[in-house]
mmCIF file of C-alpha atoms in Angstrom:
data_model
loop_
_atom_site.group_PDB
_atom_site.id
_atom_site.type_symbol
_atom_site.label_atom_id
_atom_site.label_comp_id
_atom_site.label_asym_id
_atom_site.label_seq_id
_atom_site.Cartn_x
_atom_site.Cartn_y
_atom_site.Cartn_z
ATOM 1 C CA UNK Q 33 0.000 0.000 0.000
ATOM 2 C CA UNK Q 34 1.435 3.399 -0.988
ATOM 3 C CA UNK Q 35 1.889 6.368 1.321
ATOM 4 C CA UNK Q 36 -1.107 8.235 -0.169
ATOM 5 C CA UNK Q 37 -3.387 5.269 0.421
ATOM 6 C CA UNK Q 38 -2.182 4.945 4.037
ATOM 7 C CA UNK Q 39 -2.819 8.657 4.645
ATOM 8 C CA UNK Q 40 -6.332 8.367 3.097
ATOM 9 C CA UNK Q 41 -7.063 5.320 5.291
ATOM 10 C CA UNK Q 42 -5.957 7.208 8.405
ATOM 11 C CA UNK Q 43 -8.204 10.156 7.542
ATOM 12 C CA UNK Q 44 -11.136 7.802 6.915
ATOM 13 C CA UNK Q 45 -10.602 6.011 10.251
ATOM 14 C CA UNK Q 46 -10.426 9.317 12.108
ATOM 15 C CA UNK Q 47 -13.591 10.600 10.407
ATOM 16 C CA UNK Q 48 -15.480 7.350 11.119
ATOM 17 C CA UNK Q 49 -14.411 7.428 14.751
ATOM 18 C CA UNK Q 50 -15.596 11.042 15.219
ATOM 19 C CA UNK Q 51 -18.866 10.405 13.373
ATOM 20 C CA UNK Q 52 -19.832 7.252 15.298
ATOM 21 C CA UNK Q 53 -18.615 8.774 18.565
ATOM 22 C CA UNK Q 54 -20.934 11.738 18.010
ATOM 23 C CA UNK Q 55 -23.787 9.261 17.540
ATOM 24 C CA UNK Q 56 -22.775 7.330 20.656
ATOM 25 C CA UNK Q 57 -21.865 4.160 18.773
ATOM 26 C CA UNK Q 58 -18.718 2.265 17.957
ATOM 27 C CA UNK Q 59 -17.299 1.844 14.482
ATOM 28 C CA UNK Q 60 -18.315 -1.574 13.038
ATOM 29 C CA UNK Q 61 -15.614 -3.986 12.036
ATOM 30 C CA UNK Q 62 -14.967 -4.327 8.289
ATOM 31 C CA UNK Q 63 -12.060 -4.853 5.949
ATOM 32 C CA UNK Q 64 -10.277 -1.759 4.683
ATOM 33 C CA UNK Q 65 -9.643 -2.340 0.987
ATOM 34 C CA UNK Q 66 -8.521 0.251 -1.566
ATOM 35 C CA UNK Q 67 -12.028 0.267 -3.022
ATOM 36 C CA UNK Q 68 -13.769 0.709 0.360
ATOM 37 C CA UNK Q 69 -11.255 3.377 1.425
ATOM 38 C CA UNK Q 70 -11.860 5.249 -1.846
ATOM 39 C CA UNK Q 71 -15.620 5.101 -1.393
ATOM 40 C CA UNK Q 72 -15.423 6.174 2.278
ATOM 41 C CA UNK Q 73 -13.047 8.999 1.338
ATOM 42 C CA UNK Q 74 -15.630 10.242 -1.168
ATOM 43 C CA UNK Q 75 -18.366 10.070 1.490
ATOM 44 C CA UNK Q 76 -16.095 11.873 3.948
ATOM 45 C CA UNK Q 77 -15.511 14.700 1.470
ATOM 46 C CA UNK Q 78 -19.228 15.073 0.805
ATOM 47 C CA UNK Q 79 -20.043 14.923 4.506
ATOM 48 C CA UNK Q 80 -17.482 17.578 5.398
ATOM 49 C CA UNK Q 81 -18.768 19.840 2.617
ATOM 50 C CA UNK Q 82 -22.372 19.452 3.828
ATOM 51 C CA UNK Q 83 -21.334 19.970 7.460
ATOM 52 C CA UNK Q 84 -19.526 23.171 6.506
ATOM 53 C CA UNK Q 85 -22.555 24.381 4.523
ATOM 54 C CA UNK Q 86 -24.838 23.541 7.454
ATOM 55 C CA UNK Q 87 -22.528 25.438 9.849
ATOM 56 C CA UNK Q 88 -22.584 28.485 7.565
ATOM 57 C CA UNK Q 89 -26.377 28.392 7.306
ATOM 58 C CA UNK Q 90 -26.760 27.897 11.062
ATOM 59 C CA UNK Q 91 -24.396 30.811 11.757
ATOM 60 C CA UNK Q 92 -26.361 32.984 9.334
ATOM 61 C CA UNK Q 93 -29.618 31.975 11.014
ATOM 62 C CA UNK Q 94 -28.153 32.755 14.450
ATOM 63 C CA UNK Q 95 -26.980 36.156 13.201
ATOM 64 C CA UNK Q 96 -30.389 36.932 11.704
ATOM 65 C CA UNK Q 97 -32.109 35.735 14.866
ATOM 66 C CA UNK Q 98 -29.937 38.040 16.942
ATOM 67 C CA UNK Q 99 -30.718 40.926 14.610
ATOM 68 C CA UNK Q 100 -34.438 40.168 14.762
ATOM 69 C CA UNK Q 101 -34.322 40.027 18.577
ATOM 70 C CA UNK Q 102 -32.493 43.363 18.701
ATOM 71 C CA UNK Q 103 -34.970 44.915 16.292
ATOM 72 C CA UNK Q 104 -37.887 43.474 18.279
ATOM 73 C CA UNK Q 105 -36.478 44.898 21.519
ATOM 74 C CA UNK Q 106 -36.020 48.324 19.874
ATOM 75 C CA UNK Q 107 -39.543 48.259 18.451
ATOM 76 C CA UNK Q 108 -40.931 47.146 21.840
ATOM 77 C CA UNK Q 109 -39.108 50.012 23.496
ATOM 78 C CA UNK Q 110 -40.492 52.501 20.983
ATOM 79 C CA UNK Q 111 -44.010 51.141 21.459
ATOM 80 C CA UNK Q 112 -43.661 51.330 25.245
ATOM 81 C CA UNK Q 113 -42.487 54.955 25.014
ATOM 82 C CA UNK Q 114 -45.502 55.696 22.828
ATOM 83 C CA UNK Q 115 -47.814 53.928 25.225
ATOM 84 C CA UNK Q 116 -48.564 51.221 22.653
ATOM 85 C CA UNK Q 117 -47.082 48.273 24.512
ATOM 86 C CA UNK Q 118 -48.901 44.957 24.116
ATOM 87 C CA UNK Q 119 -49.880 44.969 27.805
ATOM 88 C CA UNK Q 120 -51.579 48.347 27.483
ATOM 89 C CA UNK Q 121 -53.517 47.569 24.328
ATOM 90 C CA UNK Q 122 -57.057 46.204 24.349
ATOM 91 C CA UNK Q 123 -57.438 42.494 23.780
ATOM 92 C CA UNK Q 124 -59.281 42.967 20.491
ATOM 93 C CA UNK Q 125 -56.429 45.088 19.135
ATOM 94 C CA UNK Q 126 -53.900 42.445 20.156
ATOM 95 C CA UNK Q 127 -56.022 39.760 18.552
ATOM 96 C CA UNK Q 128 -56.322 41.795 15.337
ATOM 97 C CA UNK Q 129 -52.583 42.395 15.279
ATOM 98 C CA UNK Q 130 -51.909 38.701 15.744
ATOM 99 C CA UNK Q 131 -54.346 37.854 12.971
ATOM 100 C CA UNK Q 132 -52.673 40.441 10.740
ATOM 101 C CA UNK Q 133 -49.268 38.946 11.526
ATOM 102 C CA UNK Q 134 -50.512 35.425 10.849
ATOM 103 C CA UNK Q 135 -51.966 36.534 7.531
ATOM 104 C CA UNK Q 136 -48.682 38.235 6.640
ATOM 105 C CA UNK Q 137 -46.798 35.041 7.471
ATOM 106 C CA UNK Q 138 -49.287 33.017 5.460
ATOM 107 C CA UNK Q 139 -48.910 35.330 2.461
ATOM 108 C CA UNK Q 140 -45.120 35.272 2.952
ATOM 109 C CA UNK Q 141 -44.762 39.054 3.094
ATOM 110 C CA UNK Q 142 -42.262 40.897 5.260
ATOM 111 C CA UNK Q 143 -44.474 43.804 6.283
ATOM 112 C CA UNK Q 144 -48.132 44.599 6.882
ATOM 113 C CA UNK Q 145 -48.470 47.433 4.393
ATOM 114 C CA UNK Q 146 -51.664 47.493 2.345
ATOM 115 C CA UNK Q 147 -49.668 47.461 -0.889
ATOM 116 C CA UNK Q 148 -47.856 44.308 0.228
ATOM 117 C CA UNK Q 149 -51.190 42.628 0.980
ATOM 118 C CA UNK Q 150 -52.570 43.714 -2.425
ATOM 119 C CA UNK Q 151 -49.507 42.416 -4.242
ATOM 120 C CA UNK Q 152 -49.702 39.132 -2.320
ATOM 121 C CA UNK Q 153 -53.429 38.818 -3.032
ATOM 122 C CA UNK Q 154 -52.816 39.534 -6.724
ATOM 123 C CA UNK Q 155 -50.139 36.867 -6.763
ATOM 124 C CA UNK Q 156 -52.547 34.446 -5.108
ATOM 125 C CA UNK Q 157 -55.227 35.352 -7.681
ATOM 126 C CA UNK Q 158 -52.806 34.629 -10.511
ATOM 127 C CA UNK Q 159 -51.897 31.321 -8.911
ATOM 128 C CA UNK Q 160 -55.583 30.563 -8.488
ATOM 129 C CA UNK Q 161 -56.207 31.300 -12.181
ATOM 130 C CA UNK Q 162 -53.303 29.051 -13.183
ATOM 131 C CA UNK Q 163 -54.600 26.329 -10.895
ATOM 132 C CA UNK Q 164 -58.102 26.651 -12.370
ATOM 133 C CA UNK Q 165 -56.716 26.475 -15.914
ATOM 134 C CA UNK Q 166 -54.653 23.431 -15.025
ATOM 135 C CA UNK Q 167 -57.687 21.908 -13.321
ATOM 136 C CA UNK Q 168 -59.760 22.516 -16.484
ATOM 137 C CA UNK Q 169 -57.051 20.884 -18.597
ATOM 138 C CA UNK Q 170 -56.859 17.969 -16.186
ATOM 139 C CA UNK Q 171 -60.652 17.600 -16.243
ATOM 140 C CA UNK Q 172 -60.600 17.642 -20.037
ATOM 141 C CA UNK Q 173 -57.854 15.041 -20.123
ATOM 142 C CA UNK Q 174 -59.739 13.015 -17.516
ATOM 143 C CA UNK Q 175 -62.866 13.073 -19.692
ATOM 144 C CA UNK Q 176 -60.833 11.989 -22.707
ATOM 145 C CA UNK Q 177 -59.199 9.208 -20.704
ATOM 146 C CA UNK Q 178 -62.607 8.181 -19.369
ATOM 147 C CA UNK Q 179 -63.982 8.088 -22.913
ATOM 148 C CA UNK Q 180 -60.983 6.058 -24.087
ATOM 149 C CA UNK Q 181 -61.429 3.751 -21.104
ATOM 150 C CA UNK Q 182 -65.102 3.215 -21.895
ATOM 151 C CA UNK Q 183 -64.300 2.504 -25.529
ATOM 152 C CA UNK Q 184 -61.524 0.131 -24.475
ATOM 153 C CA UNK Q 185 -63.884 -1.675 -22.090
ATOM 154 C CA UNK Q 186 -66.540 -1.943 -24.825
ATOM 155 C CA UNK Q 187 -63.959 -3.254 -27.273
ATOM 156 C CA UNK Q 188 -62.648 -5.687 -24.680
ATOM 157 C CA UNK Q 189 -66.194 -6.921 -24.048
ATOM 158 C CA UNK Q 190 -66.727 -7.348 -27.781
ATOM 159 C CA UNK Q 191 -63.448 -9.231 -28.125
ATOM 160 C CA UNK Q 192 -64.348 -11.498 -25.218
ATOM 161 C CA UNK Q 193 -67.746 -12.205 -26.756
ATOM 162 C CA UNK Q 194 -66.133 -12.873 -30.134
ATOM 163 C CA UNK Q 195 -63.565 -15.149 -28.496
ATOM 164 C CA UNK Q 196 -66.302 -17.112 -26.740
ATOM 165 C CA UNK Q 197 -68.204 -17.413 -30.026
ATOM 166 C CA UNK Q 198 -65.079 -18.608 -31.815
ATOM 167 C CA UNK Q 199 -64.388 -21.120 -29.065
ATOM 168 C CA UNK Q 200 -67.949 -22.442 -29.475
ATOM 169 C CA UNK Q 201 -67.391 -22.759 -33.220
ATOM 170 C CA UNK Q 202 -64.089 -24.612 -32.854
ATOM 171 C CA UNK Q 203 -65.667 -28.095 -32.552
ATOM 172 C CA UNK Q 204 -67.979 -27.747 -35.614
ATOM 173 C CA UNK Q 205 -65.161 -26.237 -37.638
ATOM 174 C CA UNK Q 206 -62.825 -29.063 -36.682
ATOM 175 C CA UNK Q 207 -65.479 -31.611 -37.686
ATOM 176 C CA UNK Q 208 -66.010 -29.795 -40.996
ATOM 177 C CA UNK Q 209 -62.235 -29.634 -41.502
ATOM 178 C CA UNK Q 210 -61.929 -33.373 -40.938
ATOM 179 C CA UNK Q 211 -64.764 -33.924 -43.435
ATOM 180 C CA UNK Q 212 -62.989 -31.724 -45.968
ATOM 181 C CA UNK Q 213 -59.733 -33.582 -45.398
ATOM 182 C CA UNK Q 214 -61.528 -36.903 -45.975
ATOM 183 C CA UNK Q 215 -63.165 -35.560 -49.143
ATOM 184 C CA UNK Q 216 -59.822 -34.199 -50.258
ATOM 185 C CA UNK Q 217 -58.210 -37.605 -49.827
ATOM 186 C CA UNK Q 218 -61.066 -39.222 -51.790
ATOM 187 C CA UNK Q 219 -60.737 -36.631 -54.543
ATOM 188 C CA UNK Q 220 -56.971 -37.137 -54.644
ATOM 189 C CA UNK Q 221 -57.503 -40.900 -55.013
ATOM 190 C CA UNK Q 222 -60.090 -40.267 -57.765
ATOM 191 C CA UNK Q 223 -57.661 -37.924 -59.484
ATOM 192 C CA UNK Q 224 -54.961 -40.594 -59.481
ATOM 193 C CA UNK Q 225 -57.498 -43.135 -60.784
ATOM 194 C CA UNK Q 226 -58.671 -40.807 -63.550
ATOM 195 C CA UNK Q 227 -55.100 -39.964 -64.525
ATOM 196 C CA UNK Q 228 -54.327 -43.692 -64.746
ATOM 197 C CA UNK Q 229 -57.434 -44.298 -66.867
ATOM 198 C CA UNK Q 230 -56.535 -41.347 -69.079
ATOM 199 C CA UNK Q 231 -53.045 -42.805 -69.602
ATOM 200 C CA UNK Q 232 -54.586 -46.202 -70.421
ATOM 201 C CA UNK Q 233 -56.950 -44.614 -72.937
ATOM 202 C CA UNK Q 234 -54.078 -42.736 -74.552
ATOM 203 C CA UNK Q 235 -52.118 -45.992 -74.933
ATOM 204 C CA UNK Q 236 -55.193 -47.690 -76.399
ATOM 205 C CA UNK Q 237 -55.632 -44.852 -78.898
ATOM 206 C CA UNK Q 238 -51.944 -45.062 -79.812
ATOM 207 C CA UNK Q 239 -52.254 -48.826 -80.407
ATOM 208 C CA UNK Q 240 -55.373 -48.339 -82.521
ATOM 209 C CA UNK Q 241 -53.633 -45.755 -84.709
ATOM 210 C CA UNK Q 242 -55.719 -42.794 -83.604
ATOM 211 C CA UNK Q 243 -54.851 -39.607 -85.416
ATOM 212 C CA UNK Q 244 -55.603 -36.393 -83.430
ATOM 213 C CA UNK Q 245 -56.050 -34.556 -86.726
ATOM 214 C CA UNK Q 246 -59.349 -36.425 -87.292
ATOM 215 C CA UNK Q 247 -61.759 -34.317 -85.302
ATOM 216 C CA UNK Q 248 -65.475 -34.687 -84.707
ATOM 217 C CA UNK Q 249 -66.279 -32.092 -87.344
ATOM 218 C CA UNK Q 250 -64.255 -33.942 -90.013
ATOM 219 C CA UNK Q 251 -65.962 -37.222 -89.126
ATOM 220 C CA UNK Q 252 -69.372 -35.580 -89.446
ATOM 221 C CA UNK Q 253 -68.403 -34.110 -92.817
ATOM 222 C CA UNK Q 254 -67.113 -37.495 -94.033
ATOM 223 C CA UNK Q 255 -70.360 -39.129 -92.879
ATOM 224 C CA UNK Q 256 -72.360 -36.589 -94.869
ATOM 225 C CA UNK Q 257 -70.215 -37.221 -97.985
ATOM 226 C CA UNK Q 258 -70.658 -40.962 -97.422
ATOM 227 C CA UNK Q 259 -74.434 -40.547 -97.361
ATOM 228 C CA UNK Q 260 -74.229 -38.474 -100.546
ATOM 229 C CA UNK Q 261 -72.042 -41.139 -102.181
ATOM 230 C CA UNK Q 262 -74.466 -43.866 -101.121
ATOM 231 C CA UNK Q 263 -77.257 -41.881 -102.739
ATOM 232 C CA UNK Q 264 -75.227 -41.743 -105.977
ATOM 233 C CA UNK Q 265 -74.147 -45.398 -105.948
ATOM 234 C CA UNK Q 266 -77.509 -46.834 -104.925
ATOM 235 C CA UNK Q 267 -79.062 -46.461 -108.421
ATOM 236 C CA UNK Q 268 -75.994 -48.131 -109.939
ATOM 237 C CA UNK Q 269 -76.213 -51.040 -107.504
ATOM 238 C CA UNK Q 270 -79.931 -51.361 -108.204
ATOM 239 C CA UNK Q 271 -79.218 -51.417 -111.940
ATOM 240 C CA UNK Q 272 -76.563 -54.077 -111.459
ATOM 241 C CA UNK Q 273 -78.974 -56.154 -109.428
ATOM 242 C CA UNK Q 274 -81.573 -55.754 -112.207
ATOM 243 C CA UNK Q 275 -79.088 -57.150 -114.724
ATOM 244 C CA UNK Q 276 -79.079 -60.392 -112.843
ATOM 245 C CA UNK Q 277 -82.589 -61.044 -114.172
ATOM 246 C CA UNK Q 278 -81.621 -60.403 -117.879
ATOM 247 C CA UNK Q 279 -81.188 -63.271 -120.313
ATOM 248 C CA UNK Q 280 -77.608 -64.306 -120.592
ATOM 249 C CA UNK Q 281 -76.112 -62.209 -123.372
ATOM 250 C CA UNK Q 282 -72.433 -62.194 -122.839
ATOM 251 C CA UNK Q 283 -71.547 -59.200 -124.969
ATOM 252 C CA UNK Q 284 -74.255 -56.862 -123.649
ATOM 253 C CA UNK Q 285 -73.661 -57.985 -120.112
ATOM 254 C CA UNK Q 286 -69.952 -57.290 -120.446
ATOM 255 C CA UNK Q 287 -70.602 -53.788 -121.797
ATOM 256 C CA UNK Q 288 -73.067 -53.002 -118.970
ATOM 257 C CA UNK Q 289 -70.684 -54.285 -116.327
ATOM 258 C CA UNK Q 290 -67.780 -52.241 -117.680
ATOM 259 C CA UNK Q 291 -69.955 -49.105 -117.691
ATOM 260 C CA UNK Q 292 -71.005 -49.648 -114.074
ATOM 261 C CA UNK Q 293 -67.428 -50.348 -113.009
ATOM 262 C CA UNK Q 294 -66.400 -47.062 -114.563
ATOM 263 C CA UNK Q 295 -69.167 -45.196 -112.715
ATOM 264 C CA UNK Q 296 -68.243 -46.922 -109.432
ATOM 265 C CA UNK Q 297 -64.562 -46.007 -109.895
ATOM 266 C CA UNK Q 298 -65.539 -42.380 -110.547
ATOM 267 C CA UNK Q 299 -67.578 -42.378 -107.339
ATOM 268 C CA UNK Q 300 -64.688 -43.843 -105.318
ATOM 269 C CA UNK Q 301 -62.309 -41.255 -106.812
ATOM 270 C CA UNK Q 302 -64.753 -38.469 -105.894
ATOM 271 C CA UNK Q 303 -64.979 -39.768 -102.309
ATOM 272 C CA UNK Q 304 -61.196 -39.950 -102.025
ATOM 273 C CA UNK Q 305 -60.813 -36.359 -103.321
ATOM 274 C CA UNK Q 306 -63.369 -35.144 -100.793
ATOM 275 C CA UNK Q 307 -61.534 -36.863 -97.924
ATOM 276 C CA UNK Q 308 -58.165 -35.507 -99.027
ATOM 277 C CA UNK Q 309 -59.538 -31.953 -99.271
ATOM 278 C CA UNK Q 310 -61.135 -32.253 -95.814
ATOM 279 C CA UNK Q 311 -57.853 -33.405 -94.250
ATOM 280 C CA UNK Q 312 -55.933 -30.651 -96.010
ATOM 281 C CA UNK Q 313 -58.350 -27.960 -94.749
ATOM 282 C CA UNK Q 314 -58.103 -29.258 -91.127
ATOM 283 C CA UNK Q 315 -54.300 -28.865 -91.136
#
């Protein structure tokens, strides 16, 4: 421990001893460490500064008290010489003077002049006005806070009622959710089944040689052309059937057959041209 620390510890011990001795107690036992000595040294400095300030204030108060006593004695002497001593005054005058003094003390004025009372009363009136204004502001704020509180209570009541309603709806909603989950699983299974069937149908169409270019409209158009071709070939077929009943004439029969074959070939060529044009237009 350095010399400065030892000197600070000695000062602290001396100060503690004087302080506890003044209070009639002994200094408690504790370990003097550099940290505790530093802290106690700081407290000692503050304590000495406050003690010195208190001594100065007390001395000033004693001086003022002595001055006031001297002034009171001088004023009492003057009043006695004038025959206005307190003992010679009527009781009502003494009472009035005491009341006047009490009012002066209450208004915190140093004399009992009328102007001092007026100034003090004006100051009190201003303070009263400020207090009334502050009270009005506080009342206004209180009303606003009360309104906010009422609204908050109403909202809290509504939220509690809504919460209770939601809690009552939890069980039905959970049941409905479970139903939806079951339906969703069924729909997912159906979707997988339909996708599998769709894939099977696509493979079947591929095996059968299905051409996506042949649409429903083209098939309808081909059916109409087929009906028209049947109408054209029906008379030829009827004629050929009628030839079966003719007498066997080889030359005439050969000529008739060749003519019908030519007509039938023309009809087939016409049907093929129609189909080719329909396919070309669809592309």
